[in-house]
mmCIF file of C-alpha atoms in Angstrom:
data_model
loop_
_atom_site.group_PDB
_atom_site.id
_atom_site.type_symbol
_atom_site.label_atom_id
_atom_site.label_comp_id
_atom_site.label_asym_id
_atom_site.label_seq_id
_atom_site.Cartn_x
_atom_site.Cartn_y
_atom_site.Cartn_z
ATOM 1 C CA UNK P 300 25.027 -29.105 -0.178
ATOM 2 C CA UNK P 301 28.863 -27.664 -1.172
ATOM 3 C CA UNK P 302 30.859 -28.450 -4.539
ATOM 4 C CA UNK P 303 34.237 -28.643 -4.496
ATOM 5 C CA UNK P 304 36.526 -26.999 -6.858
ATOM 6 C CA UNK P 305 40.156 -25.990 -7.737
ATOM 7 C CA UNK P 306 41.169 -22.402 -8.033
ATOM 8 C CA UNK P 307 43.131 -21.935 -11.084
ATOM 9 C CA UNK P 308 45.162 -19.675 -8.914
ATOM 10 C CA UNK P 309 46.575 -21.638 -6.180
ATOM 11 C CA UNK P 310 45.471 -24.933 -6.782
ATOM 12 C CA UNK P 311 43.343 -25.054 -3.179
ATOM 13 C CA UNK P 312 40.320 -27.129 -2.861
ATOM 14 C CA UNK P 313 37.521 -24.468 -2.098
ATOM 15 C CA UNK P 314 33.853 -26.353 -0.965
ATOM 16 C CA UNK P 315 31.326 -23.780 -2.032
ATOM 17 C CA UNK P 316 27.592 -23.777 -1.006
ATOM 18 C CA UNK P 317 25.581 -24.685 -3.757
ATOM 19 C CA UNK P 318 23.002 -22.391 -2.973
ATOM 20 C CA UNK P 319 24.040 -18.804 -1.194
ATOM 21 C CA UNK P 320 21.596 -17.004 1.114
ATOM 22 C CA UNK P 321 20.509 -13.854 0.262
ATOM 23 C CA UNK P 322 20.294 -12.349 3.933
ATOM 24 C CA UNK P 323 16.565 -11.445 3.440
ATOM 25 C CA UNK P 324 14.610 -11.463 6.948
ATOM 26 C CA UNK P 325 11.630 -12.584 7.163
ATOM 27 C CA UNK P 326 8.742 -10.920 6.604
ATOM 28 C CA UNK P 327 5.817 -10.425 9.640
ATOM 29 C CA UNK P 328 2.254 -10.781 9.016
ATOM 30 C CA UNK P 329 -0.643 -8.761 11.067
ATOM 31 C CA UNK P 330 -1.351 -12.039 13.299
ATOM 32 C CA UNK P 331 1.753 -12.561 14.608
ATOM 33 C CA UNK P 332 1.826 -9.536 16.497
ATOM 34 C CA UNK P 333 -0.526 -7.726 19.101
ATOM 35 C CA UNK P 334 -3.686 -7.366 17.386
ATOM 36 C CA UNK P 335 -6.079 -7.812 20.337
ATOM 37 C CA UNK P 336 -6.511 -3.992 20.091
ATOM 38 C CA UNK P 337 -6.927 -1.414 18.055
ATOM 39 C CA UNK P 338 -3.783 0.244 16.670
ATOM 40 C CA UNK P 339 -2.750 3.398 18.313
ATOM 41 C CA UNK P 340 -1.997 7.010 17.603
ATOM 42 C CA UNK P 341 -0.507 9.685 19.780
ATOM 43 C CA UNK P 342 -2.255 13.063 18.972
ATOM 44 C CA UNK P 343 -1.901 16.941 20.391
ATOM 45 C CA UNK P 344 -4.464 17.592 22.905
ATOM 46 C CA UNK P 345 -5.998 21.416 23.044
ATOM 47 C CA UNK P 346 -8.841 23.350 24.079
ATOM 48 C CA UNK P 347 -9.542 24.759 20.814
ATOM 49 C CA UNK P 348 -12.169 24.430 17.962
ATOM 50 C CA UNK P 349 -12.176 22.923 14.415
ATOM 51 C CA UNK P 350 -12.507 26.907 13.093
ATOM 52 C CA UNK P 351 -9.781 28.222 15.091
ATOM 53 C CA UNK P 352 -7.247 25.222 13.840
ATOM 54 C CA UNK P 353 -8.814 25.451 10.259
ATOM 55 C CA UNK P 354 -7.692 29.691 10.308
ATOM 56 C CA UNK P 355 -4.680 29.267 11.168
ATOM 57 C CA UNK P 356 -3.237 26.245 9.086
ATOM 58 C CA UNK P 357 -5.359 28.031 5.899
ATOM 59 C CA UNK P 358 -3.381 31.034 6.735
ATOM 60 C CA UNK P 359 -0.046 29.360 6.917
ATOM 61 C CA UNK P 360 -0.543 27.407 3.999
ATOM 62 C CA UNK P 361 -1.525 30.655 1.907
ATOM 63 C CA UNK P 362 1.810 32.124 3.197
ATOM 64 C CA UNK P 363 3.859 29.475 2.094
ATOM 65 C CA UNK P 364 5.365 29.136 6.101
ATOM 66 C CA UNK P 365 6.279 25.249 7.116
ATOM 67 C CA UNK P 366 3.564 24.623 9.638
ATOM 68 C CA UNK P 367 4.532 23.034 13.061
ATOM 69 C CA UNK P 368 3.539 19.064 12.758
ATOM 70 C CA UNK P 369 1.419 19.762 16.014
ATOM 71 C CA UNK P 370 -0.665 22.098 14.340
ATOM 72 C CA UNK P 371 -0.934 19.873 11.220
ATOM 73 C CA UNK P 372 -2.058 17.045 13.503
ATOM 74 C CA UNK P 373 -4.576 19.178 15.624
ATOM 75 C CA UNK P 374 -6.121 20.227 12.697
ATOM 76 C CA UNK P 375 -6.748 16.429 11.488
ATOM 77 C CA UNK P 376 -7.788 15.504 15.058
ATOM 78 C CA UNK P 377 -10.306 17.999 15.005
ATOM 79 C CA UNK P 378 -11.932 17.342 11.583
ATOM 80 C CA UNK P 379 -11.870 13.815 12.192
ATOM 81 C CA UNK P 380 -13.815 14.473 15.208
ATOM 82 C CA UNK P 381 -16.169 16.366 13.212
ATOM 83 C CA UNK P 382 -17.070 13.526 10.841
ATOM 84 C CA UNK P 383 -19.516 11.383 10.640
ATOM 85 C CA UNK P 384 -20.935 8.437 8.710
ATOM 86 C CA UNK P 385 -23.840 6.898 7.848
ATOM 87 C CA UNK P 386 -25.347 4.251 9.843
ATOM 88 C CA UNK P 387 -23.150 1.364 9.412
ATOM 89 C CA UNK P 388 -24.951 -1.690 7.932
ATOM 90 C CA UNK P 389 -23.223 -4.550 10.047
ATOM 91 C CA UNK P 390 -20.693 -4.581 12.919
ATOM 92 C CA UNK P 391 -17.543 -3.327 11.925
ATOM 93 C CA UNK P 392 -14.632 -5.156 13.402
ATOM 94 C CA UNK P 393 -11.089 -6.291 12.224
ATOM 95 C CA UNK P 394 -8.830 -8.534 14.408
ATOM 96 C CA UNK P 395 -11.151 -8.893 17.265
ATOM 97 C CA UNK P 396 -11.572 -5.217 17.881
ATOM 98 C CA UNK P 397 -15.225 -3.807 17.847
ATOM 99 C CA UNK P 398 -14.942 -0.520 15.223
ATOM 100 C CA UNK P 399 -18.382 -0.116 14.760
ATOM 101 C CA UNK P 400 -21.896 -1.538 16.014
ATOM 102 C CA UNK P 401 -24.553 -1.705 13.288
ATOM 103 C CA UNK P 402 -26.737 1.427 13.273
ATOM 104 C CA UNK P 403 -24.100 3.574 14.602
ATOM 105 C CA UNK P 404 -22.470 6.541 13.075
ATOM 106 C CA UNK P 405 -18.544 6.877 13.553
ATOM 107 C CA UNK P 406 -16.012 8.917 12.878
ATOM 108 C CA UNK P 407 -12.219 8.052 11.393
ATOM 109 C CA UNK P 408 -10.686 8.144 15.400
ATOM 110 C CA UNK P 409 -13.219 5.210 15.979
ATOM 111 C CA UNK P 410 -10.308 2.868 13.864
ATOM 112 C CA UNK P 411 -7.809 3.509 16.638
ATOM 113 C CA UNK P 412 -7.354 4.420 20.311
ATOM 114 C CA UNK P 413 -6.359 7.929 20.619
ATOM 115 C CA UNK P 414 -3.213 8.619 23.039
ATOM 116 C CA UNK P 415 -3.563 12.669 24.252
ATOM 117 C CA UNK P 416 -0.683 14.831 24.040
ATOM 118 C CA UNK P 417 -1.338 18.276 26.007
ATOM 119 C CA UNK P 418 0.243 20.682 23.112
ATOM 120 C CA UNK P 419 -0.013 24.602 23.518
ATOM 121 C CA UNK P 420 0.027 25.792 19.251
ATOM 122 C CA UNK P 421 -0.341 29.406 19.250
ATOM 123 C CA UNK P 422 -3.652 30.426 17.198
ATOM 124 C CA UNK P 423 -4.294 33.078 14.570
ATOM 125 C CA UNK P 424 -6.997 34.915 13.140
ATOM 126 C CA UNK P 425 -8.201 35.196 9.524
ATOM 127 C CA UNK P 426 -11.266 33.557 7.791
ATOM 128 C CA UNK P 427 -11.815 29.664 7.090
ATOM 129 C CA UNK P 428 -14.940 28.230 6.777
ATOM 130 C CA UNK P 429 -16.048 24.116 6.177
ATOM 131 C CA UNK P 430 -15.441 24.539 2.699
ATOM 132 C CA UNK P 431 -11.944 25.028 2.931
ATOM 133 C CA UNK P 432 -11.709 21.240 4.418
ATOM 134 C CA UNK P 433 -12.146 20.059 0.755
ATOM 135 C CA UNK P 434 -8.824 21.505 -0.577
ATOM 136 C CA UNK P 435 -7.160 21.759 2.932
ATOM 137 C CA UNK P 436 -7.455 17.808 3.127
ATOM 138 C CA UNK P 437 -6.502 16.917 -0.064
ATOM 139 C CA UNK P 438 -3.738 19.113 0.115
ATOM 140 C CA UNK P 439 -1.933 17.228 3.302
ATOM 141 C CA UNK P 440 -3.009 14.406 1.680
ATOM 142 C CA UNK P 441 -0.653 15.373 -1.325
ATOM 143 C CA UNK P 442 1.915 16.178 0.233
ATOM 144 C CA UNK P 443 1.880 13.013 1.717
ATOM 145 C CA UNK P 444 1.580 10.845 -2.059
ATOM 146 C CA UNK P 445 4.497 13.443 -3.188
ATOM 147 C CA UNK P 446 6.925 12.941 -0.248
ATOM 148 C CA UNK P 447 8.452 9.330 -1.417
ATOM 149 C CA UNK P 448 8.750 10.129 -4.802
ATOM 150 C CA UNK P 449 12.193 10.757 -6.116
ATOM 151 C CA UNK P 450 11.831 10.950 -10.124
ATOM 152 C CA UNK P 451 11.358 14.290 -10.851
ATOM 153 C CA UNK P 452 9.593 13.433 -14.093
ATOM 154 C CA UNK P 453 7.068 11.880 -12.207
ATOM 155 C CA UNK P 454 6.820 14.313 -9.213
ATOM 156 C CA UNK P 455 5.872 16.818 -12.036
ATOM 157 C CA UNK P 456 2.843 14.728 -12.970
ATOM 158 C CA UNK P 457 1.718 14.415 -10.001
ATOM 159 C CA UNK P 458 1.953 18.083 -9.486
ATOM 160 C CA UNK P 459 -0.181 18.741 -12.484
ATOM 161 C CA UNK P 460 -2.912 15.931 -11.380
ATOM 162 C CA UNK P 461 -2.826 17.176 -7.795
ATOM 163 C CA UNK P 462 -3.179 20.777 -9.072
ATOM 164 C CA UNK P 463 -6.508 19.918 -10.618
ATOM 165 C CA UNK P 464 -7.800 17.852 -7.782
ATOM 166 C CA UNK P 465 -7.114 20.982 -5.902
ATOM 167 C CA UNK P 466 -8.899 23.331 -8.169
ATOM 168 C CA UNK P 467 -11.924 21.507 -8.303
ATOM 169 C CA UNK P 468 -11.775 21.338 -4.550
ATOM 170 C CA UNK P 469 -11.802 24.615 -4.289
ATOM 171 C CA UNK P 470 -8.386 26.002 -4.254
ATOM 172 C CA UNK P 471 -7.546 29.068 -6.194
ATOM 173 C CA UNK P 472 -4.062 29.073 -6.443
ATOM 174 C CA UNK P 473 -2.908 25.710 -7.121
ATOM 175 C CA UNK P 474 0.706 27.288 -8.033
ATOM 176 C CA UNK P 475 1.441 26.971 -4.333
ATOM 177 C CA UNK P 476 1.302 23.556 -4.033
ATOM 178 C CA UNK P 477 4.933 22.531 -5.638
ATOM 179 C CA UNK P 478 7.201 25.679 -3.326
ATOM 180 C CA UNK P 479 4.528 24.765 -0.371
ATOM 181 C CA UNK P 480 5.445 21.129 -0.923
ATOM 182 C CA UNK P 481 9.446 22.197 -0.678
ATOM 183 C CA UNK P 482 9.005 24.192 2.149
ATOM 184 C CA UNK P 483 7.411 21.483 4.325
ATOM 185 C CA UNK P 484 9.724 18.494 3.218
ATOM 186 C CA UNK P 485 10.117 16.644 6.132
ATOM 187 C CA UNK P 486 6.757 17.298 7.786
ATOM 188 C CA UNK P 487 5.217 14.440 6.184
ATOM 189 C CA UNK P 488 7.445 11.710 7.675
ATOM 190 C CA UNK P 489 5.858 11.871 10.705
ATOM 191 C CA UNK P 490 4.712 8.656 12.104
ATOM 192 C CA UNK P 491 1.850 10.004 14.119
ATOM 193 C CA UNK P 492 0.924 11.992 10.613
ATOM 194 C CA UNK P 493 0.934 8.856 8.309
ATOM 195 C CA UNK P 494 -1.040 6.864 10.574
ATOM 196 C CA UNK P 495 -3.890 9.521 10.362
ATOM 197 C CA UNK P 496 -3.525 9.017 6.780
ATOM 198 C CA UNK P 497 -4.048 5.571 6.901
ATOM 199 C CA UNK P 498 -6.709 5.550 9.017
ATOM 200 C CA UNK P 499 -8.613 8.660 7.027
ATOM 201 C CA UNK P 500 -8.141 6.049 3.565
ATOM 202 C CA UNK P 501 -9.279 3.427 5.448
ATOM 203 C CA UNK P 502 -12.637 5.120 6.621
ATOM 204 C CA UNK P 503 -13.280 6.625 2.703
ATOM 205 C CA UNK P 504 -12.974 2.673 1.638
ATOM 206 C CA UNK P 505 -15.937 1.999 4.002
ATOM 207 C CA UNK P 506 -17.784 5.653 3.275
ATOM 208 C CA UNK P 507 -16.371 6.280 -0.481
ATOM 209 C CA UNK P 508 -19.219 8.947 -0.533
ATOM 210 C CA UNK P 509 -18.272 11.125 1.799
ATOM 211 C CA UNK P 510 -17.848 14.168 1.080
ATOM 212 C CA UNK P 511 -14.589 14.800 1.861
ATOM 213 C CA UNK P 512 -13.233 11.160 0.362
ATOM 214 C CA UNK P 513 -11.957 13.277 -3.002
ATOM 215 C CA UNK P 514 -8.658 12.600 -0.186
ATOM 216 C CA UNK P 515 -7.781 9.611 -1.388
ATOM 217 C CA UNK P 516 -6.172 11.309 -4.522
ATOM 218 C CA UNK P 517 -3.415 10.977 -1.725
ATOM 219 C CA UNK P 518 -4.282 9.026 0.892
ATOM 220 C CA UNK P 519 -4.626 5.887 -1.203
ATOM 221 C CA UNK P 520 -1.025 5.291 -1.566
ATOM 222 C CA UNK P 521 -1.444 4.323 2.432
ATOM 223 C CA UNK P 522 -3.685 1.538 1.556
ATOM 224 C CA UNK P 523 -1.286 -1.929 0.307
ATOM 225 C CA UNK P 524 1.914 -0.052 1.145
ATOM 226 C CA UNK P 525 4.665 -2.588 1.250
ATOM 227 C CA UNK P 526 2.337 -5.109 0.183
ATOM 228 C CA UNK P 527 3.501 -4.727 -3.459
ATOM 229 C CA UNK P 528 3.835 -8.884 -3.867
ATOM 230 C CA UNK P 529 -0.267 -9.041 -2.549
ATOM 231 C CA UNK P 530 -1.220 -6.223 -4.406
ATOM 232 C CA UNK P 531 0.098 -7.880 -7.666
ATOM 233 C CA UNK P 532 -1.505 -11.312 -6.516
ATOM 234 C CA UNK P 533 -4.621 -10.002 -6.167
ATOM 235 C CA UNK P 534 -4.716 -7.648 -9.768
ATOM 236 C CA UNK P 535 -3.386 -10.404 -11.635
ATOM 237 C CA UNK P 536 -6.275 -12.639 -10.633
ATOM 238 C CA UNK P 537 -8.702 -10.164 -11.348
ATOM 239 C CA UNK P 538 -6.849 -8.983 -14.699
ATOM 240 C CA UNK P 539 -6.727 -13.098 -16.160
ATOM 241 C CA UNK P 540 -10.254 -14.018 -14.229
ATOM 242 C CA UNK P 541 -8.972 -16.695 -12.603
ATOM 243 C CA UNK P 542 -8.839 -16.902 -8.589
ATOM 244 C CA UNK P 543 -6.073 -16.902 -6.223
ATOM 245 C CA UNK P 544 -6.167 -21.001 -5.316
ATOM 246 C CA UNK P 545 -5.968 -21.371 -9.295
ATOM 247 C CA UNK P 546 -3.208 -19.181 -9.602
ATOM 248 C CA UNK P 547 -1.398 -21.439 -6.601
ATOM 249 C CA UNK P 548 -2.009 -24.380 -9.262
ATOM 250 C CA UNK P 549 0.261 -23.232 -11.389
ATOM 251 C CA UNK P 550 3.147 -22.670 -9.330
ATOM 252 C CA UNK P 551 5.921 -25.578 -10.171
ATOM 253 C CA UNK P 552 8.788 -24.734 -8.493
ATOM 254 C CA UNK P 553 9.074 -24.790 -4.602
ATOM 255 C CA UNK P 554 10.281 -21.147 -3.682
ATOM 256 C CA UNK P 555 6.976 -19.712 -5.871
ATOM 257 C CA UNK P 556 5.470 -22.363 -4.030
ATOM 258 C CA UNK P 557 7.076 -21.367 -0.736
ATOM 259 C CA UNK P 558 6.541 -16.984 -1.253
ATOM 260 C CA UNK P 559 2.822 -17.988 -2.532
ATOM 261 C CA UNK P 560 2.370 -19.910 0.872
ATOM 262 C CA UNK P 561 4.035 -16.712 2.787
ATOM 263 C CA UNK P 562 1.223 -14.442 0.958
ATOM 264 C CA UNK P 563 -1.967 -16.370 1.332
ATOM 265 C CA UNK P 564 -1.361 -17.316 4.976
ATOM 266 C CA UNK P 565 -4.492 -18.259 6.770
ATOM 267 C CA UNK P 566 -5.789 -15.641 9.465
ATOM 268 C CA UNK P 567 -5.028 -12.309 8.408
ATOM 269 C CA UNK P 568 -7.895 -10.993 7.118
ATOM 270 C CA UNK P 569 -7.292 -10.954 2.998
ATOM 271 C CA UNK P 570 -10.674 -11.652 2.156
ATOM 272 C CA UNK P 571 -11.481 -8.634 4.385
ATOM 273 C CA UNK P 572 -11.932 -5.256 2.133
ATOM 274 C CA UNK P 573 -12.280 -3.294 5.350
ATOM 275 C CA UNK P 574 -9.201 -4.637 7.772
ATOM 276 C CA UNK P 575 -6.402 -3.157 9.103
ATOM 277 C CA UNK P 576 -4.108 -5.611 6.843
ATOM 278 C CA UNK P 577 -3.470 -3.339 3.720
ATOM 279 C CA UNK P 578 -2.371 -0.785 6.392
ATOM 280 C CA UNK P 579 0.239 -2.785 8.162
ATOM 281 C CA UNK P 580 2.984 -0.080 6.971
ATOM 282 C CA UNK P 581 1.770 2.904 8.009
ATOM 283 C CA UNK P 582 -0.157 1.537 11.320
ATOM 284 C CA UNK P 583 3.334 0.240 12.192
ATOM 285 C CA UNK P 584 1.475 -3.073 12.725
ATOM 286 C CA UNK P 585 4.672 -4.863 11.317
ATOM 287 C CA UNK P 586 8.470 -4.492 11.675
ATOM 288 C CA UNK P 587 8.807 -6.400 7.915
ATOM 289 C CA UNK P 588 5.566 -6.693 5.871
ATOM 290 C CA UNK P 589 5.708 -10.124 4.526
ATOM 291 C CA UNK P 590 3.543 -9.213 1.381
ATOM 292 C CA UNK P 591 6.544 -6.740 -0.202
ATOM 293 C CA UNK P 592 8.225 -7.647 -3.127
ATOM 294 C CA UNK P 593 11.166 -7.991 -1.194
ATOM 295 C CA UNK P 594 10.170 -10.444 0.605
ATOM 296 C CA UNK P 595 8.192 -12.533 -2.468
ATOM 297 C CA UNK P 596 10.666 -11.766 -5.426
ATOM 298 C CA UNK P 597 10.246 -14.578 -7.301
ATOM 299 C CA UNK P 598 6.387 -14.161 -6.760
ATOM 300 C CA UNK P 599 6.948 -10.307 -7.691
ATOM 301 C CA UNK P 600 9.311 -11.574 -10.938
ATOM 302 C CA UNK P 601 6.404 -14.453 -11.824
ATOM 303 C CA UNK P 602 3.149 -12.193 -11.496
ATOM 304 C CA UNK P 603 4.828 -9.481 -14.121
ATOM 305 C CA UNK P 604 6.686 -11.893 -16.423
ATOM 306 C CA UNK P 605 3.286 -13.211 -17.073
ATOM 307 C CA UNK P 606 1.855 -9.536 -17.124
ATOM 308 C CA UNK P 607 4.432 -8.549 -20.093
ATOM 309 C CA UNK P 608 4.047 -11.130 -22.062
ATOM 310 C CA UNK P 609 -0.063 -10.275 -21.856
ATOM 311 C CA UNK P 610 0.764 -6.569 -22.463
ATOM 312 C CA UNK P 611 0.320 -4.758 -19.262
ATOM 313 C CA UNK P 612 1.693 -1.638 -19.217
ATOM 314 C CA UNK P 613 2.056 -1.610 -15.052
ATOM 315 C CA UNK P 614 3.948 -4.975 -15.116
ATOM 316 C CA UNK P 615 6.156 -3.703 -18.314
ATOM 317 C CA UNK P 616 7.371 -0.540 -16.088
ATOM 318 C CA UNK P 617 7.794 -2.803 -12.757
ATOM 319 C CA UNK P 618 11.415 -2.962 -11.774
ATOM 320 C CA UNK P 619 12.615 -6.749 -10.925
ATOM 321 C CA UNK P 620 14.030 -7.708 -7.293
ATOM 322 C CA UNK P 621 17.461 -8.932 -7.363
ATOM 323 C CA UNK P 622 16.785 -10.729 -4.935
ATOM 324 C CA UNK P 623 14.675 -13.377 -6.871
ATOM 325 C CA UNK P 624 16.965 -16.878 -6.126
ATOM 326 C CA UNK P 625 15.592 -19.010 -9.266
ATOM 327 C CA UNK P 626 15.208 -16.590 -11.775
ATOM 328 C CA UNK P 627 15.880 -18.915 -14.869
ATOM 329 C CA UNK P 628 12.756 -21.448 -13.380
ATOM 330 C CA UNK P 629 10.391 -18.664 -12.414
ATOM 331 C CA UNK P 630 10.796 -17.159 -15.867
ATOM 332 C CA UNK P 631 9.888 -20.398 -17.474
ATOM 333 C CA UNK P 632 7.292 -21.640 -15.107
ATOM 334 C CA UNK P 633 5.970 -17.927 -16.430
ATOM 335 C CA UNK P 634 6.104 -18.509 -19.800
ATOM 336 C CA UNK P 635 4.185 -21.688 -19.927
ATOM 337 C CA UNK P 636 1.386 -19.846 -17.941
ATOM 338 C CA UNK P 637 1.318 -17.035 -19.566
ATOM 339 C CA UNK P 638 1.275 -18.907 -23.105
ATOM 340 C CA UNK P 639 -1.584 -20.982 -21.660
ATOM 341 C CA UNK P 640 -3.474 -17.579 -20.554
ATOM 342 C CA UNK P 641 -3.109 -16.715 -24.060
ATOM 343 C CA UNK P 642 -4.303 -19.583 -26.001
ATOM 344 C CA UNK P 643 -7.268 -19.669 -23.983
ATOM 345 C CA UNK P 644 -8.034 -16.264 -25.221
ATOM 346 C CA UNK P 645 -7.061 -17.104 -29.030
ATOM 347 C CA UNK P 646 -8.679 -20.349 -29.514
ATOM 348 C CA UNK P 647 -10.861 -20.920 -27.422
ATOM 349 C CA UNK P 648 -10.899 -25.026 -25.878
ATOM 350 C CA UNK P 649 -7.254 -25.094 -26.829
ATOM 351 C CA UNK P 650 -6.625 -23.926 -23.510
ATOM 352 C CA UNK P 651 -8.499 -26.311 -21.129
ATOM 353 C CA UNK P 652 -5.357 -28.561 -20.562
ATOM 354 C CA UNK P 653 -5.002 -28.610 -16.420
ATOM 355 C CA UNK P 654 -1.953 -27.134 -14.878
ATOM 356 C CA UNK P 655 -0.744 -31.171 -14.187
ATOM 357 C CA UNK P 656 -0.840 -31.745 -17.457
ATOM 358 C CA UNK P 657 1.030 -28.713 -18.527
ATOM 359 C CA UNK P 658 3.540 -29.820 -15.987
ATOM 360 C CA UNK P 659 4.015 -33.241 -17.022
ATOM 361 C CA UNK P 660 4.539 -31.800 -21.147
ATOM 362 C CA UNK P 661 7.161 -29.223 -19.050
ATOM 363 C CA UNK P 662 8.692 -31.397 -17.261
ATOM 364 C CA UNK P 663 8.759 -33.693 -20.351
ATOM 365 C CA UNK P 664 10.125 -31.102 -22.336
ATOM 366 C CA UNK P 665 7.840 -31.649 -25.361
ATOM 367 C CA UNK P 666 4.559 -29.997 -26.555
ATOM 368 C CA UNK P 667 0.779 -30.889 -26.568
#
């Protein structure tokens, strides 16, 4: 649909869109690509043991020296290699692919299939012993929740937090971690690093007592990464009680309608806790994750409008997309639910109206 109009300026009849794309792509979801296997990861390949890798990157690390991402990812390999879980209580499979047979025990490189990379990382001597895993682990880990952030304020924090987790891990001198952390910068990008993260996080969700799960002081942030729009979905419905096909009820206007659809698309595994889904970032299972805000800003601007106005602190400090086309709508479509959601709580039965008939008084423009 155009307009036409008159510039003031020349007099020229301009026809103007009526509605202008914002350029977004579209987002990918987990199905729509090659999921008949497991992900994969490319790893450094060496006839050495756990102890001798554990020596040497606990002697680096103690020296403050930027470790080569070979020997950072041999050391993971082999501790990975060295875990095991419980029995698992069912099959374990995501997608199609077979993780896990009931009974068995597994270890973290079960998630994936394992590409060898000969590697020759020279070896040193010193003493390291299992214990060390504790802190060593949720030190890379750290580094890895650390590397994105760019406040400084914040970076501090988690400096202080990580410095305890390290501590109680074990870790004498947590003062390291902040000039070890700026002498690595970099490492942590690595691809072949973060999906070892991701797949670490994913095996403490299954086993969250395992002993070396204290990790996921760090390797959570893997877990819903560019999934910010699902993430929010799924707190809010937890946070006002009411599930996610309730939520959908409530959604008047068609691009909420439209982003909700794009999120809660059939066949990829939401209603999975153990999936490869809330890793589609860091598995590089996606080009675009179709769960980010980006992709779902009205969704993103709808879910924290509502959280605001209910006083919750996370959706106070969330920044809004500017990419959210119907603003104006979404924020009233918002306020209606959100005052509903709170007379519900304050008098009780006062509430109980449906979301069609809160439409039709909307739409009507009046009150109850």
């Amino acid at each position: 649909m155009y307009s036409e109009i008159i510039s003031v300026r020349t007099g020229e009849v301009l026809r103007i869109p009526e509605r202008l794309s914002c350029g977004r792509q579209p987002g990918e979801h987990p199905s729509e690509n090659n999921m008949n296997k497991k992900p994969s990861v490319t790893l450094p390949s060496q006839a050495v043991t756990l102890d001798q890798v554990r020596t040497t990157l606990k002697k680096q690390i103690l020296d403050l020296q930027r470790p080569e991402i070979d020997l950072v990812l041999l050391y993971l390999r082999k501790l990975a290699e060295s875990m095991k879980s419980p029995p698992l209580d069912t099959d374990w499979e995501s997608f199609g692919s077979l993780i896990g047979k009931a009974r068995e025990s597994i270890s973290p490189l079960n998630l994936v299939s394992v590409v060898d990379r000969p590697t020759e990382v020279p070896m040193l001597t010193g003493n390291a012993t299992e214990k060390d895993d504790n802190w060593m682990l949720i030190l890379l880990a750290a580094l890895y929740r650390l590397s994105p952030v760019l406040n400084e304020g914040y970076r501090k924090s988690l400096f202080r937090t990580l410095g305890t987790k390290l501590r109680e891990a074990g870790l004498a001198n947590t003062r390291l971690l902040e000039p070890f952390y700026g002498a690595t910068l970099g490492v942590w990008n690595d691809s072949e690093f973060v999906k070892m993260v991701a797949i670490l996080d994913m095996y403490f969700v299954r086993f969250p007592d395992h002993q070396l799960s204290g990790a996921r002081i760090g390797t959570g942030e893997s877990r819903y990464k560019e999934c910010t729009a699902l993430k929010s979905l799924l707190d809010f419905s937890e946070q006002i009680g009411k599930s996610i096909a309730e939520i959908g009820e409530w959604l008047w206007i068609s691009v909420l309608h439209d982003e909700f659809k794009v999120i809660t698309k059939p066949g990829q595994e939401l209603d999975n806790p153990f999936s490869y889904t809330p890793y589609l970032k860091d598995l590089r299972l996606v080009g675009r994750s179709a769960y980010s805000a980006a992709n779902n800003p009205n969704m993103h601007l709808f879910i924290h409008a509502i959280g605001s106005a209910l006083g919750v602190q996370r959706s106070k400090n969330a920044m809004m997309n500017k990419n959210s086309e119907a603003c104006p709508d979404t924020v009233q479509n918002a306020i209606v639910f959100a005052y509903v959601l709170i007379l519900a709580k304050e008098k009780p039965g006062d509430g109980d109206m449906s979301s069609q008939d809160w439409l039709r008084v909307w739409k009507e423009g009046g009150s109850k």
